Amino acid sequence: MSTFKTLDDLDSDQRVLVRLDLNSPVEGGEVQDNRRFERHAETVRELAEAGHRVVLMAHQGRPGDDDFVSLEQHADILAEHVDRDVQFVADTYGDDAIEAIESLESGEILLLENTRMCDDELPEEEPEEKAETEFVQALAPLFDAYVNDAYSAAHRSHASLVGFPLELPAYAGRVMQTEYEANSAMATREFDGQVTMVVGGTKATDVIDVMNNLGEKVDRFLLGGIAGELFLRAAGHDVGFDVDDMDLFDDQWEENHETIESLIEERGDQISLADDLAYEGPEGGRAEVNLEDLEEKDRPYLDVGADTIEAYEPVIHDSEAVFVKGALGLFEDERFSNGTVGVLRAISETECFSVVGGGDTSRAIEMYGLDEDDFGHVSIAGGAYIRALTGASLVGVEMLERN
Ligand SMILES: Nc1ncnc2c1ncn2[C@@H]1O[C@H](COP(=O)(O)OP(=O)(O)OP(=O)(O)O)[C@@H](O)[C@H]1O
Ligand SMILES: O=C(O)[C@H](O)COP(=O)(O)O
C-alpha cells in the first residue's frame, strides 16, 4: 500500500504546482497526442474543478535530441483532454513565469516551459541539492502545495521531481496513485496461480535484467522481440545477429549473453522461446519459417510465427497474472503484428490480473482495436515500470513518502 498523501488530503483553494509526464513522440516537429495527455487530464481537471490555481511542469525529450522541444503544443493538446483552457508561458522560473503564475485565478491552468530547458533540472543529484537550486527556490514560495503525477519519470532525481517535495507539502496525483499500485503488484502482491511475463521489445538489456531478478516471482516467461532472438541465438539457432546496418543485436548480445546462458541453464523450464519466426517474403508479404528449417542467417525476423502464438495463448489463458514488457514483433507494420496482438488479445479474453507496460507496446492496444478496459492496467511508464517490476524504489515516490 502507498504511504503518501493524495489529492483527497489537499486543502481547498490552494496554489498547486503539479509535475506531469507529457514526454511524447515528436514527428516532424509535431507533438503526437498519446495516452499520457488523456491520463494526466484527469488529475488536472479534478484540481481545476475544485477551484485550485493549477500550475503544471513537465519535460519533453533530452537536450540535443530532435524531440527536445517547447511545451507550447502540449498545452493545446492537454486543453482538449481537460476540456478547459490551458495557458502556456515560455519560461520556467524567470520573471515571465512568475508574472503568469501570480496572475492566475481560481480554477485556471498554466503550463510552464519544458523543465529540461532550465539548467537546474537535469543533473541527477541528491534531493537536498535539487531543493537548493534557484529553480526550486524561486518557484516554491509561490505555492501552497506540490503534486507529483509523473510516475513514469519518478525514477529520475531531477529538480522538478525531488526538489519541491522538500520545500512544499507534497501529494500524489491520480496517475501517480494508479500507476504505483498496478506496477508494484509484481513486487507487492501474492498471486495464488501462475504468474506469466511476456518479454519482448527492442531494449533487450533492460528486460533481461528484469528476468534475472524475477525468476522467483514469475512462473513462465514468454519471449519474443529482440530479447527472444538473443535467447534463440544462445540456444544455437542462426538468428539474433545484426543484418546490414541494424544495430539491435550484436551489442546487446555482448552485454547479455552470459546472463542469457545462465538463465537458460538455471531457469530453462520457465522460459518459452519461439518455435517459428516471421519475415518479409519475396513478394513483400508475411512469410514464416520454423526454427528447424532456418537456412538464412542474413535476414531480419520481425515477428514470432503462428505456431509460437498458438503455444503462448494457452499459457496466458492459464495465468492468474500477466505482465507485459515489450512487443513480440514489429507490430507497427500490420504484417508483423500477429504475435503482439495475439498475446494481447488472449490477455483481454481472460479474467487474469494484467499490466501492459511500455509506451510503444501499449500503443498496439488502440492500433488493433482492443479495448483498454479488458486489461487490468495499461501503464504509461517505461523505465519506471521496469524498475517497479523488480521492486526497486523510485526516488520521486520516495520523496512523496518522506513528505
Ligand atoms: N523483431 C523485431 N524487430 C524490430 N523491432 C521489433 C521486433 N520486435 C519488437 N520490436 C519493436 O519493439 C518496440 C517496443 O519495444 P520497446 O523496447 O521500445 O518497448 P516498450 O516497453 O513498449 O517502450 P518504452 O520502454 O520505450 O516505453 C516496438 O515498437 C516494436 O516494433
Ligand atoms: O518518457 C519517459 O519514459 C520518461 O518521461 C522519462 O524520460 P527520460 O528517460 O528522458 O528521463
Short mmCIF file of C-alpha atoms and ligand atoms in Angstrom, two decimals:
data_model
loop_
_atom_site.label_atom_id
_atom_site.label_comp_id
_atom_site.label_asym_id
_atom_site.label_seq_id
_atom_site.Cartn_x
_atom_site.Cartn_y
_atom_site.Cartn_z
CA MET A 1 0.00 0.00 0.00
CA SER A 2 1.17 3.51 -0.70
CA THR A 3 2.09 5.71 2.23
CA PHE A 4 1.86 9.07 0.54
CA LYS A 5 -0.80 11.75 0.70
CA THR A 6 -3.16 12.08 -2.27
CA LEU A 7 -5.48 14.73 -3.68
CA ASP A 8 -8.05 13.56 -1.13
CA ASP A 9 -5.84 15.15 1.55
CA LEU A 10 -5.44 18.52 -0.18
CA ASP A 11 -6.98 21.62 1.48
CA SER A 12 -9.28 23.78 -0.59
CA ASP A 13 -8.31 26.86 -2.60
CA GLN A 14 -4.63 26.02 -2.97
CA ARG A 15 -1.96 27.34 -5.29
CA VAL A 16 -0.78 23.98 -6.61
CA LEU A 17 2.41 23.18 -8.53
CA VAL A 18 1.91 19.92 -10.42
CA ARG A 19 4.55 17.74 -12.14
CA LEU A 20 3.19 15.74 -15.09
CA ASP A 21 4.98 13.48 -17.57
CA LEU A 22 3.91 14.67 -21.03
CA ASN A 23 7.07 13.38 -22.73
CA SER A 24 5.71 12.38 -26.14
CA PRO A 25 6.76 11.22 -29.58
CA VAL A 26 7.55 14.17 -31.87
CA GLU A 27 7.23 13.61 -35.61
CA GLY A 28 8.45 16.31 -37.99
CA GLY A 29 8.26 18.84 -35.16
CA GLU A 30 4.66 17.88 -34.32
CA VAL A 31 3.99 16.60 -30.82
CA GLN A 32 1.87 13.46 -31.02
CA ASP A 33 -1.15 13.09 -28.81
CA ASN A 34 -0.98 9.96 -26.67
CA ARG A 35 -2.27 8.23 -23.59
CA ARG A 36 -0.22 10.42 -21.23
CA PHE A 37 -2.32 13.51 -22.04
CA GLU A 38 -5.57 11.64 -21.51
CA ARG A 39 -4.44 10.20 -18.19
CA HIS A 40 -2.96 13.37 -16.71
CA ALA A 41 -6.03 15.34 -17.81
CA GLU A 42 -7.94 13.52 -15.07
CA THR A 43 -5.69 14.95 -12.33
CA VAL A 44 -5.60 18.42 -13.88
CA ARG A 45 -9.38 18.57 -14.36
CA GLU A 46 -10.01 17.45 -10.79
CA LEU A 47 -7.73 20.18 -9.42
CA ALA A 48 -9.19 22.91 -11.63
CA GLU A 49 -12.78 21.89 -10.94
CA ALA A 50 -12.04 22.02 -7.21
CA GLY A 51 -11.08 25.68 -7.69
CA HIS A 52 -7.32 25.44 -7.15
CA ARG A 53 -4.87 27.57 -9.15
CA VAL A 54 -3.08 24.92 -11.18
CA VAL A 55 0.46 25.38 -12.49
CA LEU A 56 1.90 22.49 -14.46
CA MET A 57 5.50 21.42 -15.05
CA ALA A 58 6.65 18.73 -17.49
CA HIS A 59 9.65 17.81 -19.66
CA GLN A 60 9.99 16.88 -23.32
CA GLY A 61 12.96 15.00 -24.79
CA ARG A 62 16.57 15.35 -23.79
CA PRO A 63 18.81 18.33 -24.67
CA GLY A 64 20.47 17.73 -28.03
CA ASP A 65 17.78 15.34 -29.31
CA ASP A 66 15.28 16.17 -32.06
CA ASP A 67 12.36 15.74 -29.70
CA PHE A 68 13.73 18.31 -27.24
CA VAL A 69 11.10 20.95 -28.00
CA SER A 70 8.96 23.57 -26.29
CA LEU A 71 5.77 22.57 -24.46
CA GLU A 72 3.63 25.07 -26.37
CA GLN A 73 1.90 22.35 -28.41
CA HIS A 74 1.47 20.23 -25.28
CA ALA A 75 -0.69 22.98 -23.75
CA ASP A 76 -3.13 22.82 -26.67
CA ILE A 77 -3.31 19.03 -26.69
CA LEU A 78 -3.82 18.91 -22.93
CA ALA A 79 -6.54 21.58 -23.13
CA GLU A 80 -8.55 19.33 -25.45
CA HIS A 81 -8.39 16.48 -22.96
CA VAL A 82 -9.12 18.61 -19.90
CA ASP A 83 -11.82 20.48 -21.78
CA ARG A 84 -10.60 23.76 -20.27
CA ASP A 85 -8.20 26.42 -21.38
CA VAL A 86 -4.54 25.64 -20.61
CA GLN A 87 -2.37 28.77 -20.71
CA PHE A 88 1.29 28.47 -21.63
CA VAL A 89 4.31 30.59 -20.73
CA ALA A 90 7.68 30.07 -22.46
CA ASP A 91 9.62 30.33 -19.22
CA THR A 92 10.33 28.05 -16.26
CA TYR A 93 11.06 30.31 -13.29
CA GLY A 94 12.03 33.76 -14.65
CA ASP A 95 10.01 36.98 -14.49
CA ASP A 96 7.56 35.89 -17.21
CA ALA A 97 6.79 32.65 -15.42
CA ILE A 98 6.36 34.38 -12.07
CA GLU A 99 4.06 37.01 -13.53
CA ALA A 100 1.92 34.38 -15.23
CA ILE A 101 1.72 32.33 -12.03
CA GLU A 102 0.78 35.32 -9.92
CA SER A 103 -1.98 36.45 -12.24
CA LEU A 104 -3.68 33.04 -12.25
CA GLU A 105 -7.27 32.94 -10.96
CA SER A 106 -9.02 30.15 -9.11
CA GLY A 107 -9.71 27.17 -11.44
CA GLU A 108 -7.24 28.37 -14.08
CA ILE A 109 -4.47 26.22 -15.53
CA LEU A 110 -0.99 27.30 -16.66
CA LEU A 111 1.74 25.14 -18.21
CA LEU A 112 5.35 26.26 -17.74
CA GLU A 113 8.08 25.67 -20.35
CA ASN A 114 9.98 22.35 -20.67
CA THR A 115 11.70 21.83 -17.30
CA ARG A 116 14.78 20.47 -19.10
CA MET A 117 15.33 23.91 -20.66
CA CYS A 118 16.29 25.06 -17.20
CA ASP A 119 19.89 24.25 -16.21
CA ASP A 120 18.98 23.26 -12.67
CA GLU A 121 16.64 20.46 -13.70
CA LEU A 122 18.79 17.73 -15.15
CA PRO A 123 21.97 16.72 -13.43
CA GLU A 124 20.92 13.77 -11.24
CA GLU A 125 21.78 14.83 -7.70
CA GLU A 126 20.53 14.21 -4.20
CA PRO A 127 17.08 15.66 -3.48
CA GLU A 128 18.59 18.02 -0.89
CA GLU A 129 20.84 19.52 -3.57
CA LYS A 130 17.96 19.81 -6.00
CA ALA A 131 15.89 21.60 -3.37
CA GLU A 132 18.62 24.25 -3.08
CA THR A 133 18.60 25.12 -6.80
CA GLU A 134 17.43 28.54 -7.96
CA PHE A 135 14.63 26.86 -9.92
CA VAL A 136 13.09 25.32 -6.80
CA GLN A 137 13.88 28.24 -4.52
CA ALA A 138 12.28 30.74 -6.92
CA LEU A 139 9.07 28.79 -7.52
CA ALA A 140 8.30 27.07 -4.22
CA PRO A 141 7.35 30.24 -2.28
CA LEU A 142 4.63 30.94 -4.86
CA PHE A 143 2.74 27.75 -3.96
CA ASP A 144 0.88 26.07 -1.11
CA ALA A 145 1.26 22.52 -2.34
CA TYR A 146 3.19 20.30 -4.76
CA VAL A 147 1.55 17.39 -6.61
CA ASN A 148 3.63 14.72 -8.34
CA ASP A 149 1.63 12.90 -11.01
CA ALA A 150 4.68 11.92 -13.08
CA TYR A 151 5.06 8.29 -12.04
CA SER A 152 6.73 7.48 -15.36
CA ALA A 153 9.55 9.93 -14.62
CA ALA A 154 9.77 9.16 -10.90
CA HIS A 155 13.00 7.19 -11.32
CA ARG A 156 14.82 10.44 -12.17
CA SER A 157 16.34 12.57 -9.39
CA HIS A 158 15.57 15.82 -11.19
CA ALA A 159 14.69 19.13 -9.54
CA SER A 160 11.03 19.19 -10.56
CA LEU A 161 10.57 15.67 -9.22
CA VAL A 162 12.56 15.56 -5.99
CA GLY A 163 13.40 19.18 -5.05
CA PHE A 164 9.91 20.57 -4.46
CA PRO A 165 8.71 17.89 -2.02
CA LEU A 166 11.40 19.10 0.37
CA GLU A 167 10.03 22.64 0.22
CA LEU A 168 6.27 22.15 -0.01
CA PRO A 169 3.61 19.76 1.33
CA ALA A 170 3.57 17.05 -1.35
CA TYR A 171 0.75 14.89 -2.70
CA ALA A 172 0.40 12.13 -5.28
CA GLY A 173 -1.82 12.85 -8.28
CA ARG A 174 -4.31 10.30 -9.62
CA VAL A 175 -1.93 8.93 -12.26
CA MET A 176 0.79 8.50 -9.66
CA GLN A 177 -1.64 6.61 -7.44
CA THR A 178 -2.96 4.17 -10.03
CA GLU A 179 0.39 3.56 -11.71
CA TYR A 180 2.09 2.96 -8.38
CA GLU A 181 -0.47 0.43 -7.28
CA ALA A 182 -0.66 -1.59 -10.51
CA ASN A 183 3.01 -1.51 -11.43
CA SER A 184 4.15 -2.51 -7.96
CA ALA A 185 1.80 -5.52 -7.97
CA MET A 186 4.52 -7.94 -9.07
CA ALA A 187 6.64 -6.91 -6.10
CA THR A 188 3.92 -6.38 -3.52
CA ARG A 189 1.14 -8.89 -4.25
CA GLU A 190 1.00 -12.64 -3.73
CA PHE A 191 -0.72 -14.47 -6.60
CA ASP A 192 -2.04 -17.99 -5.96
CA GLY A 193 -1.96 -19.08 -9.60
CA GLN A 194 0.53 -18.87 -12.42
CA VAL A 195 2.33 -15.57 -12.98
CA THR A 196 3.42 -15.03 -16.57
CA MET A 197 5.60 -12.36 -18.05
CA VAL A 198 5.64 -11.53 -21.76
CA VAL A 199 9.07 -10.21 -22.67
CA GLY A 200 9.88 -8.52 -25.96
CA GLY A 201 10.66 -5.15 -27.50
CA THR A 202 13.99 -3.73 -28.55
CA LYS A 203 15.58 -2.90 -25.19
CA ALA A 204 16.78 -6.42 -24.52
CA THR A 205 19.28 -5.38 -21.88
CA ASP A 206 16.53 -3.91 -19.68
CA VAL A 207 14.20 -6.87 -19.92
CA ILE A 208 16.91 -9.49 -19.47
CA ASP A 209 17.90 -7.72 -16.28
CA VAL A 210 14.29 -7.92 -15.12
CA MET A 211 14.14 -11.64 -15.96
CA ASN A 212 17.28 -12.19 -13.97
CA ASN A 213 15.68 -10.56 -10.95
CA LEU A 214 12.24 -12.09 -11.22
CA GLY A 215 12.90 -15.81 -11.53
CA GLU A 216 11.29 -16.46 -8.15
CA LYS A 217 8.21 -14.34 -8.77
CA VAL A 218 7.42 -15.32 -12.36
CA ASP A 219 6.45 -18.88 -13.29
CA ARG A 220 6.58 -18.51 -17.07
CA PHE A 221 8.39 -16.12 -19.39
CA LEU A 222 7.08 -15.93 -22.97
CA LEU A 223 9.74 -14.43 -25.21
CA GLY A 224 9.71 -12.55 -28.48
CA GLY A 225 11.20 -9.38 -29.94
CA ILE A 226 14.92 -8.77 -29.77
CA ALA A 227 15.41 -10.46 -26.40
CA GLY A 228 13.65 -13.53 -27.76
CA GLU A 229 16.05 -13.74 -30.68
CA LEU A 230 19.06 -13.33 -28.41
CA PHE A 231 17.84 -16.30 -26.36
CA LEU A 232 17.41 -18.30 -29.58
CA ARG A 233 20.95 -17.35 -30.57
CA ALA A 234 22.19 -18.60 -27.20
CA ALA A 235 20.30 -21.83 -27.82
CA GLY A 236 22.32 -22.31 -31.02
CA HIS A 237 19.96 -21.01 -33.69
CA ASP A 238 21.10 -18.78 -36.55
CA VAL A 239 19.09 -15.73 -35.50
CA GLY A 240 19.75 -12.69 -33.34
CA PHE A 241 22.52 -11.15 -35.45
CA ASP A 242 22.62 -7.63 -36.86
CA VAL A 243 21.95 -7.66 -40.58
CA ASP A 244 23.08 -4.81 -42.87
CA ASP A 245 23.07 -1.58 -40.85
CA MET A 246 20.91 -2.91 -38.00
CA ASP A 247 22.05 -2.08 -34.50
CA LEU A 248 19.80 -4.19 -32.35
CA PHE A 249 21.53 -7.46 -31.61
CA ASP A 250 25.31 -7.65 -31.50
CA ASP A 251 25.99 -5.06 -28.81
CA GLN A 252 23.14 -6.35 -26.66
CA TRP A 253 24.46 -9.87 -27.20
CA GLU A 254 27.92 -8.88 -25.93
CA GLU A 255 26.36 -7.22 -22.93
CA ASN A 256 23.95 -10.00 -22.03
CA HIS A 257 24.99 -13.36 -23.41
CA GLU A 258 26.43 -14.62 -20.13
CA THR A 259 23.23 -13.75 -18.27
CA ILE A 260 21.17 -15.33 -21.05
CA GLU A 261 23.23 -18.52 -20.93
CA SER A 262 22.91 -18.81 -17.18
CA LEU A 263 19.17 -18.08 -17.32
CA ILE A 264 18.73 -20.85 -19.89
CA GLU A 265 20.74 -23.22 -17.71
CA GLU A 266 19.09 -22.38 -14.41
CA ARG A 267 15.57 -21.45 -15.46
CA GLY A 268 15.20 -23.00 -18.87
CA ASP A 269 11.96 -24.77 -17.91
CA GLN A 270 10.33 -21.41 -17.08
CA ILE A 271 11.33 -19.79 -20.38
CA SER A 272 9.36 -20.30 -23.61
CA LEU A 273 11.08 -19.36 -26.86
CA ALA A 274 9.63 -19.06 -30.35
CA ASP A 275 9.31 -22.21 -32.48
CA ASP A 276 8.90 -20.21 -35.65
CA LEU A 277 9.54 -16.67 -36.88
CA ALA A 278 8.07 -14.31 -39.47
CA TYR A 279 9.92 -12.28 -42.07
CA GLU A 280 9.22 -10.29 -45.24
CA GLY A 281 8.81 -12.78 -48.07
CA PRO A 282 9.96 -12.30 -51.66
CA GLU A 283 6.55 -10.90 -52.67
CA GLY A 284 6.62 -8.43 -49.78
CA GLY A 285 4.06 -10.34 -47.70
CA ARG A 286 4.50 -12.12 -44.39
CA ALA A 287 6.41 -15.38 -44.62
CA GLU A 288 7.18 -17.77 -41.78
CA VAL A 289 9.85 -20.32 -41.10
CA ASN A 290 10.21 -22.99 -38.47
CA LEU A 291 13.43 -22.77 -36.47
CA GLU A 292 14.39 -26.26 -37.58
CA ASP A 293 14.30 -25.13 -41.21
CA LEU A 294 16.27 -21.89 -40.81
CA GLU A 295 18.77 -21.56 -43.59
CA GLU A 296 19.41 -17.89 -43.99
CA LYS A 297 21.32 -16.13 -41.27
CA ASP A 298 21.15 -12.78 -43.03
CA ARG A 299 17.52 -11.86 -42.95
CA PRO A 300 15.70 -9.79 -40.31
CA TYR A 301 12.95 -11.62 -38.43
CA LEU A 302 10.14 -9.32 -37.49
CA ASP A 303 7.63 -11.35 -35.51
CA VAL A 304 7.07 -14.69 -33.86
CA GLY A 305 5.27 -17.22 -36.06
CA ALA A 306 1.83 -18.86 -35.91
CA ASP A 307 2.98 -21.99 -34.02
CA THR A 308 4.55 -19.83 -31.35
CA ILE A 309 1.39 -17.78 -30.92
CA GLU A 310 -0.62 -20.98 -30.68
CA ALA A 311 1.72 -22.20 -27.96
CA TYR A 312 1.69 -18.91 -26.00
CA GLU A 313 -2.09 -18.34 -25.95
CA PRO A 314 -2.99 -21.25 -23.63
CA VAL A 315 -0.24 -20.19 -21.21
CA ILE A 316 -1.93 -16.79 -20.97
CA HIS A 317 -5.34 -18.41 -20.53
CA ASP A 318 -3.97 -20.48 -17.62
CA SER A 319 -2.42 -17.50 -15.85
CA GLU A 320 -3.65 -15.64 -12.81
CA ALA A 321 -1.49 -12.63 -13.59
CA VAL A 322 0.24 -11.49 -16.77
CA PHE A 323 2.78 -8.68 -17.02
CA VAL A 324 3.81 -7.47 -20.48
CA LYS A 325 7.05 -5.64 -21.23
CA GLY A 326 7.80 -5.16 -24.89
CA ALA A 327 6.22 -6.22 -28.17
CA LEU A 328 6.79 -9.65 -29.72
CA GLY A 329 7.31 -8.15 -33.17
CA LEU A 330 7.35 -5.03 -35.30
CA PHE A 331 3.61 -4.57 -34.71
CA GLU A 332 3.52 -1.07 -36.23
CA ASP A 333 3.64 -2.94 -39.57
CA GLU A 334 0.41 -4.92 -39.70
CA ARG A 335 2.15 -7.85 -41.39
CA PHE A 336 4.20 -8.35 -38.24
CA SER A 337 1.60 -7.63 -35.60
CA ASN A 338 0.26 -11.19 -35.10
CA GLY A 339 2.47 -12.09 -32.14
CA THR A 340 1.91 -8.92 -30.15
CA VAL A 341 -1.80 -8.73 -30.94
CA GLY A 342 -2.30 -12.48 -30.38
CA VAL A 343 -0.88 -12.26 -26.89
CA LEU A 344 -2.74 -9.04 -26.05
CA ARG A 345 -6.00 -10.50 -27.34
CA ALA A 346 -5.51 -13.62 -25.21
CA ILE A 347 -4.98 -11.40 -22.14
CA SER A 348 -8.08 -9.36 -22.95
CA GLU A 349 -10.16 -12.56 -23.14
CA THR A 350 -9.19 -13.82 -19.70
CA GLU A 351 -10.08 -12.60 -16.25
CA CYS A 352 -6.47 -12.54 -15.11
CA PHE A 353 -4.83 -9.56 -13.42
CA SER A 354 -2.79 -7.87 -16.14
CA VAL A 355 -0.43 -4.97 -16.62
CA VAL A 356 0.74 -3.91 -20.08
CA GLY A 357 3.75 -1.62 -19.81
CA GLY A 358 5.90 0.38 -22.17
CA GLY A 359 4.85 3.35 -24.23
CA ASP A 360 5.41 1.60 -27.55
CA THR A 361 3.85 -1.73 -26.72
CA SER A 362 0.71 -0.27 -25.20
CA ARG A 363 0.07 1.60 -28.47
CA ALA A 364 -0.77 -1.76 -30.06
CA ILE A 365 -3.96 -1.84 -27.96
CA GLU A 366 -5.65 1.04 -29.76
CA MET A 367 -3.93 0.36 -33.09
CA TYR A 368 -5.58 -3.04 -33.33
CA GLY A 369 -8.98 -2.17 -31.85
CA LEU A 370 -8.55 -3.89 -28.49
CA ASP A 371 -10.47 -2.45 -25.55
CA GLU A 372 -8.30 -0.95 -22.82
CA ASP A 373 -10.98 -1.87 -20.28
CA ASP A 374 -10.26 -5.54 -20.91
CA PHE A 375 -6.82 -5.10 -19.32
CA GLY A 376 -6.12 -4.66 -15.62
CA HIS A 377 -3.85 -1.70 -16.20
CA VAL A 378 -2.19 -0.19 -19.23
CA SER A 379 0.84 1.65 -17.92
CA ILE A 380 2.16 4.88 -19.41
CA ALA A 381 5.57 4.21 -17.88
CA GLY A 382 8.67 2.65 -19.48
CA GLY A 383 11.79 2.80 -17.31
CA ALA A 384 9.81 3.32 -14.11
CA TYR A 385 7.66 0.25 -14.87
CA ILE A 386 10.79 -1.86 -15.36
CA ARG A 387 12.12 -0.76 -12.01
CA ALA A 388 8.80 -1.23 -10.24
CA LEU A 389 8.52 -4.81 -11.51
CA THR A 390 11.65 -5.79 -9.65
CA GLY A 391 10.61 -3.93 -6.52
CA ALA A 392 13.27 -1.21 -6.93
CA SER A 393 12.19 2.06 -5.36
CA LEU A 394 11.62 5.24 -7.37
CA VAL A 395 13.16 8.37 -5.91
CA GLY A 396 10.16 10.55 -6.81
CA VAL A 397 7.85 8.18 -4.94
CA GLU A 398 10.27 8.01 -2.00
CA MET A 399 10.14 11.79 -1.70
CA LEU A 400 6.33 11.72 -1.55
CA GLU A 401 6.54 9.09 1.17
CA ARG A 402 9.12 11.07 3.14
CA ASN A 403 6.98 14.17 2.90
N1 LIG B 1 11.73 -8.45 -34.22
C1 LIG B 1 11.66 -7.13 -34.11
N2 LIG B 1 12.31 -6.34 -34.98
C2 LIG B 1 12.24 -4.99 -34.87
N3 LIG B 1 11.52 -4.34 -33.92
C3 LIG B 1 10.85 -5.08 -33.04
C4 LIG B 1 10.90 -6.50 -33.08
N4 LIG B 1 10.15 -6.96 -32.06
C5 LIG B 1 9.67 -5.88 -31.41
N5 LIG B 1 10.07 -4.76 -32.00
C6 LIG B 1 9.75 -3.36 -31.60
O1 LIG B 1 9.82 -3.19 -30.23
C7 LIG B 1 9.15 -1.99 -29.92
C8 LIG B 1 8.72 -1.97 -28.48
O2 LIG B 1 9.83 -2.16 -27.73
P1 LIG B 1 10.43 -1.22 -26.59
O3 LIG B 1 11.61 -1.92 -26.05
O4 LIG B 1 10.57 0.15 -27.12
O5 LIG B 1 9.33 -1.32 -25.53
P2 LIG B 1 8.28 -0.50 -24.79
O6 LIG B 1 8.39 -1.05 -23.45
O7 LIG B 1 6.99 -0.65 -25.46
O8 LIG B 1 8.64 1.05 -24.83
P3 LIG B 1 9.31 2.09 -23.85
O9 LIG B 1 10.19 1.35 -22.89
O10 LIG B 1 10.05 2.96 -24.82
O11 LIG B 1 8.19 2.82 -23.17
C9 LIG B 1 8.01 -1.90 -30.85
O12 LIG B 1 7.96 -0.61 -31.41
C10 LIG B 1 8.32 -2.97 -31.92
O13 LIG B 1 8.23 -2.51 -33.23
O1 LIG B 2 9.28 9.02 -21.29
C1 LIG B 2 9.77 8.54 -20.26
O2 LIG B 2 10.00 7.33 -20.12
C2 LIG B 2 10.00 9.46 -19.09
O3 LIG B 2 9.45 10.70 -19.35
C3 LIG B 2 11.46 9.58 -18.74
O4 LIG B 2 12.16 10.18 -19.78
P1 LIG B 2 13.75 10.14 -19.76
O5 LIG B 2 14.13 8.71 -19.96
O6 LIG B 2 14.21 11.04 -20.89
O7 LIG B 2 14.20 10.63 -18.42
#
